[in-house]
Short mmCIF file of C-alpha atoms in Angstrom, two decimals:
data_model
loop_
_atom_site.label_atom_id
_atom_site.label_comp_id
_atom_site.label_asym_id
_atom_site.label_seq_id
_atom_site.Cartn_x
_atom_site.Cartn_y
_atom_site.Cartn_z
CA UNK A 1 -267.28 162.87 -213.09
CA UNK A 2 -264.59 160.65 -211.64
CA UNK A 3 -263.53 157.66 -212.79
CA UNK A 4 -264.79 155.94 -209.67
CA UNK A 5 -261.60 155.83 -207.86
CA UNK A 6 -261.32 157.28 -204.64
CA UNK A 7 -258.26 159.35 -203.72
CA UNK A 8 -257.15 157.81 -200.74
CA UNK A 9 -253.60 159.09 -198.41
CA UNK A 10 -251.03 156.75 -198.99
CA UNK A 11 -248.36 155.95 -196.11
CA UNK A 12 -244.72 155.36 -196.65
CA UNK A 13 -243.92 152.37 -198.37
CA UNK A 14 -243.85 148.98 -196.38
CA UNK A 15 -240.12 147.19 -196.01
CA UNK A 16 -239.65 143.93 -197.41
CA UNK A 17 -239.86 141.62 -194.22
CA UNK A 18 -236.29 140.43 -195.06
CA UNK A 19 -234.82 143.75 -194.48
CA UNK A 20 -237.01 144.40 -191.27
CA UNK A 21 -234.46 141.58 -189.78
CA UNK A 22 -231.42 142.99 -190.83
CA UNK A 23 -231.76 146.02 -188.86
CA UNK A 24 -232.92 144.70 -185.83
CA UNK A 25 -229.66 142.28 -185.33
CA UNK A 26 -227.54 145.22 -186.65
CA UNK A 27 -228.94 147.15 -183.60
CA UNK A 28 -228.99 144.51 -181.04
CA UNK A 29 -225.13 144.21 -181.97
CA UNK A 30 -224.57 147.48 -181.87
CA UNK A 31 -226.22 147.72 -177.93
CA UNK A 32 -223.93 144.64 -177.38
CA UNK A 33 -220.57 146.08 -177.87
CA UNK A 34 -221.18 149.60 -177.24
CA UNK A 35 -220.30 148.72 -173.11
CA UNK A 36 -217.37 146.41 -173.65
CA UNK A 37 -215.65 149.38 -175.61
CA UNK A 38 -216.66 151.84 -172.87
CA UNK A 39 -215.05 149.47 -169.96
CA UNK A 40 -211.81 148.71 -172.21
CA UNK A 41 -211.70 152.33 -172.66
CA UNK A 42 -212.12 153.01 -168.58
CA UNK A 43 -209.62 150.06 -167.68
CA UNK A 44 -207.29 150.30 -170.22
CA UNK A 45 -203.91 150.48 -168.12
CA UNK A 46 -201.16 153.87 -168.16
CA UNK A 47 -197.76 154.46 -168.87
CA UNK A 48 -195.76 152.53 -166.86
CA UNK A 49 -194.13 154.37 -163.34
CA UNK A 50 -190.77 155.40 -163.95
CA UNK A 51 -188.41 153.22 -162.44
CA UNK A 52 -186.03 155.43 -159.97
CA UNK A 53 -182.71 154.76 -160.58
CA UNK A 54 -179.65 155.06 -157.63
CA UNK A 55 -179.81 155.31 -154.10
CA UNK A 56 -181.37 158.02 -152.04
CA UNK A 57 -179.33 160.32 -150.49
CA UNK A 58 -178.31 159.90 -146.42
CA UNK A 59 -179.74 162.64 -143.38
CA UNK A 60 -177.46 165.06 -142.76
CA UNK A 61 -175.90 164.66 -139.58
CA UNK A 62 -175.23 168.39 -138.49
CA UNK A 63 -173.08 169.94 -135.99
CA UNK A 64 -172.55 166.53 -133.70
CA UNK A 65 -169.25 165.55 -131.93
CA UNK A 66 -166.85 167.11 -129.65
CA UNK A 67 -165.97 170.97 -129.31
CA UNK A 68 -163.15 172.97 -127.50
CA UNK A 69 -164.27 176.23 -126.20
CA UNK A 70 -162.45 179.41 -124.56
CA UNK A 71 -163.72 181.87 -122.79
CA UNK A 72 -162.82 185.76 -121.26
CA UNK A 73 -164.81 187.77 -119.24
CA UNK A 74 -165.39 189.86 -116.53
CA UNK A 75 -166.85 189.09 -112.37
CA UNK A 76 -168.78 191.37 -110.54
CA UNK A 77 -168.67 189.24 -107.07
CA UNK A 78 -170.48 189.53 -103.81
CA UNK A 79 -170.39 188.03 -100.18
CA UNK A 80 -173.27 187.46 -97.66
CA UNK A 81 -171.42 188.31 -94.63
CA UNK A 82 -167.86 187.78 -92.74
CA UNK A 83 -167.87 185.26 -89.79
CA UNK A 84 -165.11 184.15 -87.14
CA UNK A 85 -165.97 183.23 -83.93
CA UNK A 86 -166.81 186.69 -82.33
CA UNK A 87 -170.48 186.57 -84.26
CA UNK A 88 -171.46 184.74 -80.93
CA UNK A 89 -171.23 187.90 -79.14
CA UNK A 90 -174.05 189.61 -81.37
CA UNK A 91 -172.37 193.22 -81.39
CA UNK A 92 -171.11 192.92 -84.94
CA UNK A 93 -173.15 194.92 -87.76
CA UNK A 94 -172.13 194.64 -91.41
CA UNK A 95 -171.87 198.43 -93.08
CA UNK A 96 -170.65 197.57 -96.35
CA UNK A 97 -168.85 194.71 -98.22
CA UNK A 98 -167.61 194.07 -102.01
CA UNK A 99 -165.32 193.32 -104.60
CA UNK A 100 -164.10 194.82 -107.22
CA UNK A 101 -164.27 193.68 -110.57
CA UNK A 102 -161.76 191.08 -112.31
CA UNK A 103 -161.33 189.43 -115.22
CA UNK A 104 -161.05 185.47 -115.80
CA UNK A 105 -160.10 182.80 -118.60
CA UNK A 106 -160.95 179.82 -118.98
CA UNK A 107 -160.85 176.45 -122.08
CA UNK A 108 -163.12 173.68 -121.57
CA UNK A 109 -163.83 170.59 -123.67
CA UNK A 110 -167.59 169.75 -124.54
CA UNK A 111 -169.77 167.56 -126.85
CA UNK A 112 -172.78 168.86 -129.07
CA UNK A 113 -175.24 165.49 -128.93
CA UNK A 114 -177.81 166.97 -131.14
CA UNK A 115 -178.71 170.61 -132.59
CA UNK A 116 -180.56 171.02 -129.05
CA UNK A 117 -178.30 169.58 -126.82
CA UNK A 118 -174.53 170.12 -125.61
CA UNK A 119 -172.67 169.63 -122.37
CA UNK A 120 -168.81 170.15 -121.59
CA UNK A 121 -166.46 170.63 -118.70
CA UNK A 122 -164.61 174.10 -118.12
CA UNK A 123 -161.98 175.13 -116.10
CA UNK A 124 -160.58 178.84 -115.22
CA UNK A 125 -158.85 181.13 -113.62
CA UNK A 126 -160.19 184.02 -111.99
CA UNK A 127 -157.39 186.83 -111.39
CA UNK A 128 -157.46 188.60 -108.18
CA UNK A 129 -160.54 190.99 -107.07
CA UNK A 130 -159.97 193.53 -104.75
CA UNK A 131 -162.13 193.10 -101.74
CA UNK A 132 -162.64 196.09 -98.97
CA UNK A 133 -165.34 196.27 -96.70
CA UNK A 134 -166.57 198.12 -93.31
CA UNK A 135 -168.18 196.73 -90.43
CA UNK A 136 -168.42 198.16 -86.84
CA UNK A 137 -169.43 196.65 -83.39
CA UNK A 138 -170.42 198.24 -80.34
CA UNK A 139 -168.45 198.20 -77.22
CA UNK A 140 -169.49 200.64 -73.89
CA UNK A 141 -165.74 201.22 -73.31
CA UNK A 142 -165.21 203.51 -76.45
CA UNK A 143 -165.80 206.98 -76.41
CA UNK A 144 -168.92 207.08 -78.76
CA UNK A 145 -170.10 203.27 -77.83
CA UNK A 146 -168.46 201.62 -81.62
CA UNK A 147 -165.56 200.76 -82.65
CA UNK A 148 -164.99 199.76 -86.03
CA UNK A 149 -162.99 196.95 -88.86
CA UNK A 150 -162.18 198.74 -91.94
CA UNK A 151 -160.89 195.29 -94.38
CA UNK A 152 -158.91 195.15 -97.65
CA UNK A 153 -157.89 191.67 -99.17
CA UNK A 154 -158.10 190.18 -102.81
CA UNK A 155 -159.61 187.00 -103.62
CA UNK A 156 -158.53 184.48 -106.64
CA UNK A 157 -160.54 181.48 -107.62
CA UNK A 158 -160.21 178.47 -109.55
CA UNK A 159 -163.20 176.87 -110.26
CA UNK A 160 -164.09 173.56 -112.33
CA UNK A 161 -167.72 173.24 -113.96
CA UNK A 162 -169.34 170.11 -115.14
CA UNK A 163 -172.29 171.97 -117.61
CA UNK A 164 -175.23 171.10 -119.82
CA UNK A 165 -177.23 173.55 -122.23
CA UNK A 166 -180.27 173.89 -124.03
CA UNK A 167 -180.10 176.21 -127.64
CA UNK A 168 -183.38 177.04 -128.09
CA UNK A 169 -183.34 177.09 -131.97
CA UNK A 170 -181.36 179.26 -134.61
CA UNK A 171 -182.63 182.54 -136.10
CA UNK A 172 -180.47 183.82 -138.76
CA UNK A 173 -177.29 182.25 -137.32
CA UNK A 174 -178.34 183.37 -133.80
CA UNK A 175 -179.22 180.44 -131.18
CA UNK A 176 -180.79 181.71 -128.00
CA UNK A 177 -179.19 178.62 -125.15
CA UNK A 178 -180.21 178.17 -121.68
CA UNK A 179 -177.67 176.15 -119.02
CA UNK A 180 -176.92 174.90 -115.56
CA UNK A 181 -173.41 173.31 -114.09
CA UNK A 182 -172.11 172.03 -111.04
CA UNK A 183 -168.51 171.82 -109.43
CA UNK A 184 -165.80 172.94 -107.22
CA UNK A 185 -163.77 176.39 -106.36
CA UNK A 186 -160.90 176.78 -104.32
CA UNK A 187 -160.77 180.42 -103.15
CA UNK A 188 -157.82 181.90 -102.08
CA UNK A 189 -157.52 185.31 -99.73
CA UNK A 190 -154.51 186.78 -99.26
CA UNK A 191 -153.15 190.50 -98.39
CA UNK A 192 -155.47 191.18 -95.75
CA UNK A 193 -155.72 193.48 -93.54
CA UNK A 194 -158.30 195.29 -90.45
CA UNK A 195 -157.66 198.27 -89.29
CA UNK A 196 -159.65 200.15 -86.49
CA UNK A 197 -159.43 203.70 -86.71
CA UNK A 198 -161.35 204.06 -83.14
CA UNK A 199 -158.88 202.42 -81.03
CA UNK A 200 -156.01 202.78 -83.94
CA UNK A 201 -155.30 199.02 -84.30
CA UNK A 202 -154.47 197.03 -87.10
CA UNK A 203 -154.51 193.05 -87.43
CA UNK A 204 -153.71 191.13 -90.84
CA UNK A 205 -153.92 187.30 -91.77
CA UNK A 206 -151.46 185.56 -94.23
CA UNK A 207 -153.24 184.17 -97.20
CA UNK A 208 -155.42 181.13 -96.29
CA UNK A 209 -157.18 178.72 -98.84
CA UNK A 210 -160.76 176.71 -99.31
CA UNK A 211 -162.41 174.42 -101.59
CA UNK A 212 -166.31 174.81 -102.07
CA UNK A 213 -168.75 173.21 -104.24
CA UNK A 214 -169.80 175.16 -106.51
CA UNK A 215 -173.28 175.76 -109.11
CA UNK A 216 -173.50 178.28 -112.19
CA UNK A 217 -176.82 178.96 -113.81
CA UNK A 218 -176.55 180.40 -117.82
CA UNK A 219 -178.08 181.95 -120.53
CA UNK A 220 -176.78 183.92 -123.83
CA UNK A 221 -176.33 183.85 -127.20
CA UNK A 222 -175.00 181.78 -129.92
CA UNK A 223 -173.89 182.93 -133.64
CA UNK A 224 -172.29 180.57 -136.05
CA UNK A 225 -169.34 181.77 -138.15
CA UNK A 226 -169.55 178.60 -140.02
CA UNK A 227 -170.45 174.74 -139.84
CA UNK A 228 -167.23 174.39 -137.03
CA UNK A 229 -167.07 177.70 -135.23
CA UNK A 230 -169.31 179.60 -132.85
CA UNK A 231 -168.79 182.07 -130.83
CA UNK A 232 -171.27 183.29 -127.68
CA UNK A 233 -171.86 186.19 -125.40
CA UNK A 234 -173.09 184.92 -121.96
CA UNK A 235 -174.08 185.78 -118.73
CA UNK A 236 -173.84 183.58 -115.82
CA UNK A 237 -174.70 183.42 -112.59
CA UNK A 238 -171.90 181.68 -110.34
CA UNK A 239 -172.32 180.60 -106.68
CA UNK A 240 -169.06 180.25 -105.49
CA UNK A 241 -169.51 178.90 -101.87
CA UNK A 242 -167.50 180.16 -98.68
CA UNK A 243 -163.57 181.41 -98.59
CA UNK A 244 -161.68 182.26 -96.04
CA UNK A 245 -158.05 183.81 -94.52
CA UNK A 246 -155.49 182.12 -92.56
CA UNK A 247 -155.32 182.79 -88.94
CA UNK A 248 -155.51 186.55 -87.89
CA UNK A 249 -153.24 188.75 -85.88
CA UNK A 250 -153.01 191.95 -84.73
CA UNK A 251 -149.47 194.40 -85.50
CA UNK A 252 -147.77 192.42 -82.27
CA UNK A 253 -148.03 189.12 -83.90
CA UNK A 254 -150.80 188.00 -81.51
CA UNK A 255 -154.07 186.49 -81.98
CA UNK A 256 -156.92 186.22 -79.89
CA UNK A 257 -159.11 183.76 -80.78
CA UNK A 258 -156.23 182.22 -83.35
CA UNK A 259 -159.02 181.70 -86.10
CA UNK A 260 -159.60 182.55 -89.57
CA UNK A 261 -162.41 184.93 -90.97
CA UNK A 262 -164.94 182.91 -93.08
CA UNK A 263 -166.31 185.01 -96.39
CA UNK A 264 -169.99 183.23 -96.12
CA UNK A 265 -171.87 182.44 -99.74
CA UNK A 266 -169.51 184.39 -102.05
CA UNK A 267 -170.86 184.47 -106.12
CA UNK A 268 -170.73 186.37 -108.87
CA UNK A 269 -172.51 187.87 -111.88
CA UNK A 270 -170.32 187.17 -114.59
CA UNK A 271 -170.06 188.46 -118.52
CA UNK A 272 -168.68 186.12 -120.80
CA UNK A 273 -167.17 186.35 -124.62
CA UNK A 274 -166.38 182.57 -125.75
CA UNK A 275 -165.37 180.20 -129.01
CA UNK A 276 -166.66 177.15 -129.95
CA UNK A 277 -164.87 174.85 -132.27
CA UNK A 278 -166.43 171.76 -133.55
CA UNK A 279 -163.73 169.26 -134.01
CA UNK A 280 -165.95 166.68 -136.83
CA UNK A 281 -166.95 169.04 -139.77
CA UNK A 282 -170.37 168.46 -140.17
CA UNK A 283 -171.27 165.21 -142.31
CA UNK A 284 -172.29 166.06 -146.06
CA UNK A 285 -174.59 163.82 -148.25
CA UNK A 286 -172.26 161.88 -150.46
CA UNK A 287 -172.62 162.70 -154.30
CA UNK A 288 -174.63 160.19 -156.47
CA UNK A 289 -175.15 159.76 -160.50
CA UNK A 290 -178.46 162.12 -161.16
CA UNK A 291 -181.45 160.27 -160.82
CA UNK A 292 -183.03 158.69 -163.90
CA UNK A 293 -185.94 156.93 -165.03
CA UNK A 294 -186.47 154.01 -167.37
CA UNK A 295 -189.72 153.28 -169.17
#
């Protein structure tokens, strides 16, 4: 038999009330700092930015300023019709009438105002073109109802062009440029000479001179040798205006009508092989000390 006492589950042992206080102001403290550490952590401030040292660089400034240019090439010219004072008779019908090609030269001086944008003024000299040409007109008196003008002359030109052009970018070295000018010729025909197999007569004219104005359109392409030089290959289309002869004659030094023979709207298709040289080098960025940073 038991001694009377009960066995009874015991639970852990109770804490002293003095220590139950301790630990509750240890963790209150603890939930008290715990977010000021976080935040200092969060706002707590970087390295300092380096401090840049020197100054920057300038643009570049490319390819501005003026430019000489020279140019060759080659004219394949036309003419609308011939006139004189006999085209109020009606009776005259043009057959055929051209020129032969020629070759021309010409220097200009220009400025390039941005990489897009250029415009100069040329002038050249366009050699001699031989010009022959057939025309016939009816008359009742000849034998088969025509009689006709079988011509020969050459044609020279000077011609001054005020121009502007557009280069449409650079691939590779190659610029693509578009352009229009404006100006004067002064057209000279001399050696000429009619001669009308029907009725075997000949007339001639000594050389006679006009000024025109004068409109080109262009297009082509630029390459670039280097920063100064460029050379292009061009076409352009070149309206020329009217020229004419002196007074004609026939072979017994008489005239009829004592007047000239107008060449009405004469151009040309030209070809073109031309220089470019910049005369300011393109401006560099002057050197600077490396940049450095200080802490």
């Amino acid at each position: 038999m038991s001694s009377g006492l009960r066995t009874v589950a015991r639970g852990p042992p109770r804490m002293p009330p003095h220590t139950k206080s301790k630990t509750v102001a240890v963790v209150l403290l603890t939930l008290v700092n715990v977010p000021q550490a976080i935040s200092a952590d969060l706002f707590r401030p970087g390295p300092a930015e380096p401090e840049l040292r020197g100054p920057l660089p300038p643009e570049i400034d490319v390819g501005t300023g003026f430019y000489l240019r020279a140019d060759v090439g080659f004219s394949n010219q036309g003419v609308e019709r011939l006139s004189n004072s006999l085209d109020a008779l009606g009776t005259i019908e043009k057959v055929d009438l051209g020129f032969a090609g020629a070759p021309f030269a010409g220097l200009g001086v220009g400025y390039q105002f941005s990489r897009w944008f250029r415009a100069d003024v040329t002038g050249e000299y366009r050699s001699a073109a031989t010009f022959t040409g057939l025309e016939r007109y009816r008359d009742a008196s000849l034998p088969l109802g025509y009689g006709t003008d079988e011509y020969i002359a050459t044609k020279r030109d000077v011609v001054v062009l005020a121009n502007a052009y557009v280069d449409l970018g650079s691939y590779y070295g190659v610029s693509p440029f578009i352009g229009a000018g404006v100006g004067a010729s002064h057209a000279t025909i001399e050696n000429f000479k009619d001669t009308n197999v029907v009725t075997q007569g000949v007339s001639y004219a000594k050389s006679g001179s006009k000024t025109s104005f004068a409109w080109a359109l262009h297009a082509g392409l630029g390459y670039e040798v280097n920063s100064a030089l460029k050379v292009e290959l061009g076409y352009r289309y070149l309206n020329l205006g009217d020229a004419k002869t002196g007074t004609v004659y026939n072979y017994a030094g008489q005239c009829g009508a004592c007047d000239a023979l107008t060449y009405k709207n004469t151009d040309s298709h030209d070809v073109k092989l031309g220089l470019r040289w910049l005369l300011s080098a393109p401006v560099l960025p002057i050197a600077h000390p490396p940049l450095t940073s200080k802490y």
